[in-house]
Amino acid sequence: MADEDQTSGEESEKPTTEMEVLMDVEVEITAVLGTSMMPISQILKLGRGAVVELNRGVGEDIEVHANNRVVAKGEVIVVDDRLGVTMTEIIKTTI
């Protein structure tokens, strides 16, 4: 009888959905301010104080990546003494 009670108790628990299982998976979020391409010879000449021009202008949206995939666009903001990103557009992708 004790075995029957345990079995019926297990069956009455709410089943875990696939989405609930995924909720604890860690994802790396990266805010990309811009990119630049340059030859290795130019990279080797870079030193302290060198400026690398990026492909985005001031005020343009930046890309937000989740595990190296673009998932949103946003604006850089200052939160206390740290940088943050306000999402301006969520990019939906098909799997």
GROMACS .gro file of N, CA and C in nm:
model
  285
    1MET      N    1   0.081  -0.119   0.000
    1MET     CA    2   0.000   0.000   0.000
    1MET      C    3   0.086   0.125   0.000
    2ALA      N    4   0.198   0.120   0.069
    2ALA     CA    5   0.285   0.236   0.071
    2ALA      C    6   0.334   0.267  -0.069
    3ASP      N    7   0.360   0.161  -0.148
    3ASP     CA    8   0.404   0.182  -0.285
    3ASP      C    9   0.297   0.250  -0.368
    4GLU      N   10   0.171   0.214  -0.346
    4GLU     CA   11   0.060   0.274  -0.421
    4GLU      C   12   0.049   0.422  -0.390
    5ASP      N   13   0.069   0.460  -0.261
    5ASP     CA   14   0.059   0.601  -0.223
    5ASP      C   15   0.168   0.683  -0.291
    6GLN      N   16   0.290   0.627  -0.298
    6GLN     CA   17   0.399   0.700  -0.361
    6GLN      C   18   0.373   0.717  -0.510
    7THR      N   19   0.322   0.615  -0.575
    7THR     CA   20   0.296   0.622  -0.718
    7THR      C   21   0.189   0.724  -0.748
    8SER      N   22   0.080   0.722  -0.675
    8SER     CA   23  -0.027   0.818  -0.702
    8SER      C   24   0.017   0.960  -0.669
    9GLY      N   25   0.106   0.976  -0.570
    9GLY     CA   26   0.157   1.109  -0.537
    9GLY      C   27   0.244   1.164  -0.648
   10GLU      N   28   0.323   1.078  -0.710
   10GLU     CA   29   0.409   1.121  -0.820
   10GLU      C   30   0.326   1.161  -0.941
   11GLU      N   31   0.219   1.088  -0.967
   11GLU     CA   32   0.135   1.117  -1.082
   11GLU      C   33   0.060   1.249  -1.065
   12SER      N   34   0.032   1.286  -0.940
   12SER     CA   35  -0.046   1.408  -0.917
   12SER      C   36   0.039   1.534  -0.927
   13GLU      N   37   0.174   1.520  -0.927
   13GLU     CA   38   0.260   1.637  -0.942
   13GLU      C   39   0.241   1.697  -1.080
   14LYS      N   40   0.253   1.830  -1.087
   14LYS     CA   41   0.238   1.899  -1.215
   14LYS      C   42   0.353   1.862  -1.307
   15PRO      N   43   0.326   1.817  -1.428
   15PRO     CA   44   0.435   1.781  -1.520
   15PRO      C   45   0.513   1.906  -1.563
   16THR      N   46   0.643   1.889  -1.578
   16THR     CA   47   0.729   2.000  -1.621
   16THR      C   48   0.724   2.010  -1.773
   17THR      N   49   0.697   2.130  -1.822
   17THR     CA   50   0.694   2.150  -1.966
   17THR      C   51   0.835   2.174  -2.018
   18GLU      N   52   0.853   2.160  -2.148
   18GLU     CA   53   0.984   2.182  -2.208
   18GLU      C   54   1.031   2.325  -2.184
   19MET      N   55   0.940   2.422  -2.190
   19MET     CA   56   0.978   2.562  -2.169
   19MET      C   57   1.025   2.586  -2.026
   20GLU      N   58   0.961   2.523  -1.927
   20GLU     CA   59   1.002   2.540  -1.788
   20GLU      C   60   1.144   2.489  -1.766
   21VAL      N   61   1.180   2.381  -1.832
   21VAL     CA   62   1.314   2.325  -1.820
   21VAL      C   63   1.417   2.424  -1.874
   22LEU      N   64   1.384   2.495  -1.980
   22LEU     CA   65   1.478   2.588  -2.043
   22LEU      C   66   1.498   2.718  -1.965
   23MET      N   67   1.409   2.752  -1.876
   23MET     CA   68   1.414   2.881  -1.807
   23MET      C   69   1.540   2.901  -1.724
   24ASP      N   70   1.608   2.795  -1.681
   24ASP     CA   71   1.729   2.808  -1.600
   24ASP      C   72   1.858   2.799  -1.682
   25VAL      N   73   1.847   2.783  -1.814
   25VAL     CA   74   1.966   2.774  -1.899
   25VAL      C   75   2.030   2.912  -1.911
   26GLU      N   76   2.161   2.919  -1.885
   26GLU     CA   77   2.233   3.047  -1.892
   26GLU      C   78   2.269   3.079  -2.037
   27VAL      N   79   2.254   3.206  -2.073
   27VAL     CA   80   2.283   3.254  -2.208
   27VAL      C   81   2.374   3.375  -2.196
   28GLU      N   82   2.481   3.382  -2.276
   28GLU     CA   83   2.571   3.497  -2.273
   28GLU      C   84   2.512   3.609  -2.358
   29ILE      N   85   2.493   3.726  -2.296
   29ILE     CA   86   2.440   3.843  -2.365
   29ILE      C   87   2.557   3.938  -2.393
   30THR      N   88   2.568   3.982  -2.518
   30THR     CA   89   2.675   4.072  -2.560
   30THR      C   90   2.614   4.193  -2.630
   31ALA      N   91   2.658   4.312  -2.593
   31ALA     CA   92   2.616   4.435  -2.661
   31ALA      C   93   2.729   4.477  -2.754
   32VAL      N   94   2.701   4.479  -2.884
   32VAL     CA   95   2.804   4.509  -2.984
   32VAL      C   96   2.790   4.655  -3.026
   33LEU      N   97   2.887   4.737  -2.987
   33LEU     CA   98   2.884   4.879  -3.022
   33LEU      C   99   2.910   4.902  -3.169
   34GLY      N  100   2.988   4.816  -3.230
   34GLY     CA  101   3.021   4.828  -3.372
   34GLY      C  102   3.135   4.735  -3.405
   35THR      N  103   3.169   4.731  -3.533
   35THR     CA  104   3.278   4.645  -3.578
   35THR      C  105   3.369   4.723  -3.672
   36SER      N  106   3.485   4.667  -3.697
   36SER     CA  107   3.581   4.728  -3.788
   36SER      C  108   3.667   4.617  -3.848
   37MET      N  109   3.702   4.633  -3.974
   37MET     CA  110   3.792   4.538  -4.041
   37MET      C  111   3.923   4.610  -4.070
   38MET      N  112   4.034   4.543  -4.041
   38MET     CA  113   4.164   4.601  -4.073
   38MET      C  114   4.265   4.488  -4.091
   39PRO      N  115   4.367   4.515  -4.171
   39PRO     CA  116   4.470   4.413  -4.192
   39PRO      C  117   4.552   4.392  -4.064
   40ILE      N  118   4.607   4.274  -4.052
   40ILE     CA  119   4.689   4.241  -3.936
   40ILE      C  120   4.803   4.340  -3.920
   41SER      N  121   4.860   4.386  -4.031
   41SER     CA  122   4.972   4.482  -4.021
   41SER      C  123   4.929   4.609  -3.948
   42GLN      N  124   4.806   4.652  -3.970
   42GLN     CA  125   4.756   4.771  -3.902
   42GLN      C  126   4.727   4.742  -3.754
   43ILE      N  127   4.676   4.622  -3.726
   43ILE     CA  128   4.649   4.583  -3.587
   43ILE      C  129   4.779   4.582  -3.507
   44LEU      N  130   4.887   4.532  -3.568
   44LEU     CA  131   5.015   4.526  -3.499
   44LEU      C  132   5.071   4.664  -3.468
   45LYS      N  133   5.028   4.767  -3.540
   45LYS     CA  134   5.075   4.903  -3.516
   45LYS      C  135   4.994   4.974  -3.408
   46LEU      N  136   4.883   4.914  -3.364
   46LEU     CA  137   4.800   4.978  -3.262
   46LEU      C  138   4.875   4.984  -3.130
   47GLY      N  139   4.858   5.091  -3.061
   47GLY     CA  140   4.920   5.107  -2.930
   47GLY      C  141   4.825   5.182  -2.839
   48ARG      N  142   4.872   5.208  -2.719
   48ARG     CA  143   4.791   5.282  -2.622
   48ARG      C  144   4.748   5.415  -2.681
   49GLY      N  145   4.620   5.446  -2.671
   49GLY     CA  146   4.567   5.571  -2.723
   49GLY      C  147   4.521   5.564  -2.868
   50ALA      N  148   4.548   5.452  -2.935
   50ALA     CA  149   4.504   5.437  -3.075
   50ALA      C  150   4.351   5.433  -3.078
   51VAL      N  151   4.296   5.487  -3.184
   51VAL     CA  152   4.151   5.489  -3.201
   51VAL      C  153   4.114   5.397  -3.317
   52VAL      N  154   4.019   5.307  -3.292
   52VAL     CA  155   3.967   5.219  -3.397
   52VAL      C  156   3.828   5.268  -3.430
   53GLU      N  157   3.809   5.312  -3.554
   53GLU     CA  158   3.680   5.363  -3.598
   53GLU      C  159   3.585   5.246  -3.621
   54LEU      N  160   3.464   5.257  -3.567
   54LEU     CA  161   3.364   5.151  -3.581
   54LEU      C  162   3.266   5.184  -3.692
   55ASN      N  163   3.189   5.086  -3.732
   55ASN     CA  164   3.095   5.103  -3.844
   55ASN      C  165   2.963   5.169  -3.804
   56ARG      N  166   2.949   5.211  -3.682
   56ARG     CA  167   2.825   5.275  -3.637
   56ARG      C  168   2.853   5.417  -3.592
   57GLY      N  169   2.756   5.503  -3.615
   57GLY     CA  170   2.768   5.641  -3.572
   57GLY      C  171   2.710   5.662  -3.434
   58VAL      N  172   2.741   5.777  -3.375
   58VAL     CA  173   2.686   5.814  -3.245
   58VAL      C  174   2.534   5.821  -3.257
   59GLY      N  175   2.465   5.761  -3.162
   59GLY     CA  176   2.319   5.765  -3.161
   59GLY      C  177   2.253   5.652  -3.237
   60GLU      N  178   2.329   5.576  -3.315
   60GLU     CA  179   2.271   5.462  -3.386
   60GLU      C  180   2.250   5.346  -3.289
   61ASP      N  181   2.148   5.265  -3.318
   61ASP     CA  182   2.123   5.147  -3.236
   61ASP      C  183   2.241   5.051  -3.243
   62ILE      N  184   2.266   4.983  -3.131
   62ILE     CA  185   2.368   4.878  -3.128
   62ILE      C  186   2.298   4.743  -3.137
   63GLU      N  187   2.374   4.637  -3.161
   63GLU     CA  188   2.318   4.503  -3.166
   63GLU      C  189   2.334   4.435  -3.031
   64VAL      N  190   2.232   4.360  -2.992
   64VAL     CA  191   2.238   4.278  -2.871
   64VAL      C  192   2.237   4.133  -2.917
   65HIS      N  193   2.339   4.058  -2.875
   65HIS     CA  194   2.353   3.918  -2.915
   65HIS      C  195   2.327   3.827  -2.795
   66ALA      N  196   2.265   3.713  -2.820
   66ALA     CA  197   2.252   3.606  -2.720
   66ALA      C  198   2.322   3.485  -2.779
   67ASN      N  199   2.429   3.443  -2.714
   67ASN     CA  200   2.512   3.334  -2.766
   67ASN      C  201   2.549   3.355  -2.913
   68ASN      N  202   2.597   3.475  -2.944
   68ASN     CA  203   2.646   3.513  -3.078
   68ASN      C  204   2.539   3.523  -3.185
   69ARG      N  205   2.412   3.531  -3.147
   69ARG     CA  206   2.303   3.551  -3.244
   69ARG      C  207   2.235   3.683  -3.213
   70VAL      N  208   2.212   3.763  -3.316
   70VAL     CA  209   2.146   3.893  -3.295
   70VAL      C  210   2.002   3.867  -3.251
   71VAL      N  211   1.964   3.923  -3.135
   71VAL     CA  212   1.829   3.905  -3.084
   71VAL      C  213   1.755   4.036  -3.063
   72ALA      N  214   1.831   4.148  -3.064
   72ALA     CA  215   1.766   4.277  -3.040
   72ALA      C  216   1.857   4.390  -3.086
   73LYS      N  217   1.798   4.509  -3.090
   73LYS     CA  218   1.874   4.632  -3.111
   73LYS      C  219   1.843   4.722  -2.992
   74GLY      N  220   1.935   4.810  -2.961
   74GLY     CA  221   1.914   4.894  -2.844
   74GLY      C  222   2.001   5.017  -2.843
   75GLU      N  223   1.978   5.100  -2.741
   75GLU     CA  224   2.054   5.224  -2.722
   75GLU      C  225   2.137   5.211  -2.595
   76VAL      N  226   2.260   5.260  -2.601
   76VAL     CA  227   2.347   5.259  -2.484
   76VAL      C  228   2.299   5.365  -2.385
   77ILE      N  229   2.290   5.327  -2.258
   77ILE     CA  230   2.252   5.420  -2.152
   77ILE      C  231   2.351   5.407  -2.036
   78VAL      N  232   2.349   5.503  -1.946
   78VAL     CA  233   2.431   5.497  -1.826
   78VAL      C  234   2.338   5.470  -1.708
   79VAL      N  235   2.372   5.366  -1.630
   79VAL     CA  236   2.295   5.330  -1.511
   79VAL      C  237   2.392   5.338  -1.394
   80ASP      N  238   2.375   5.442  -1.311
   80ASP     CA  239   2.469   5.471  -1.203
   80ASP      C  240   2.608   5.487  -1.264
   81ASP      N  241   2.701   5.399  -1.231
   81ASP     CA  242   2.836   5.411  -1.287
   81ASP      C  243   2.867   5.299  -1.387
   82ARG      N  244   2.763   5.241  -1.446
   82ARG     CA  245   2.780   5.132  -1.542
   82ARG      C  246   2.706   5.163  -1.671
   83LEU      N  247   2.745   5.093  -1.777
   83LEU     CA  248   2.674   5.104  -1.904
   83LEU      C  249   2.561   5.001  -1.907
   84GLY      N  250   2.455   5.035  -1.977
   84GLY     CA  251   2.343   4.943  -1.997
   84GLY      C  252   2.289   4.961  -2.137
   85VAL      N  253   2.190   4.882  -2.171
   85VAL     CA  254   2.127   4.890  -2.303
   85VAL      C  255   1.976   4.890  -2.285
   86THR      N  256   1.911   4.989  -2.346
   86THR     CA  257   1.765   4.991  -2.353
   86THR      C  258   1.726   4.927  -2.484
   87MET      N  259   1.643   4.823  -2.478
   87MET     CA  260   1.602   4.754  -2.600
   87MET      C  261   1.504   4.841  -2.679
   88THR      N  262   1.533   4.859  -2.807
   88THR     CA  263   1.444   4.937  -2.893
   88THR      C  264   1.371   4.850  -2.994
   89GLU      N  265   1.426   4.731  -3.019
   89GLU     CA  266   1.363   4.639  -3.114
   89GLU      C  267   1.405   4.496  -3.080
   90ILE      N  268   1.307   4.407  -3.071
   90ILE     CA  269   1.336   4.265  -3.052
   90ILE      C  270   1.329   4.199  -3.189
   91ILE      N  271   1.433   4.125  -3.222
   91ILE     CA  272   1.441   4.061  -3.354
   91ILE      C  273   1.400   3.915  -3.339
   92LYS      N  274   1.291   3.880  -3.404
   92LYS     CA  275   1.243   3.742  -3.397
   92LYS      C  276   1.304   3.662  -3.510
   93THR      N  277   1.356   3.546  -3.475
   93THR     CA  278   1.416   3.459  -3.576
   93THR      C  279   1.345   3.325  -3.573
   94THR      N  280   1.348   3.258  -3.685
   94THR     CA  281   1.292   3.124  -3.690
   94THR      C  282   1.403   3.024  -3.671
   95ILE      N  283   1.371   2.915  -3.608
   95ILE     CA  284   1.472   2.813  -3.578
   95ILE      C  285   1.475   2.710  -3.687
   0.00000   0.00000   0.00000
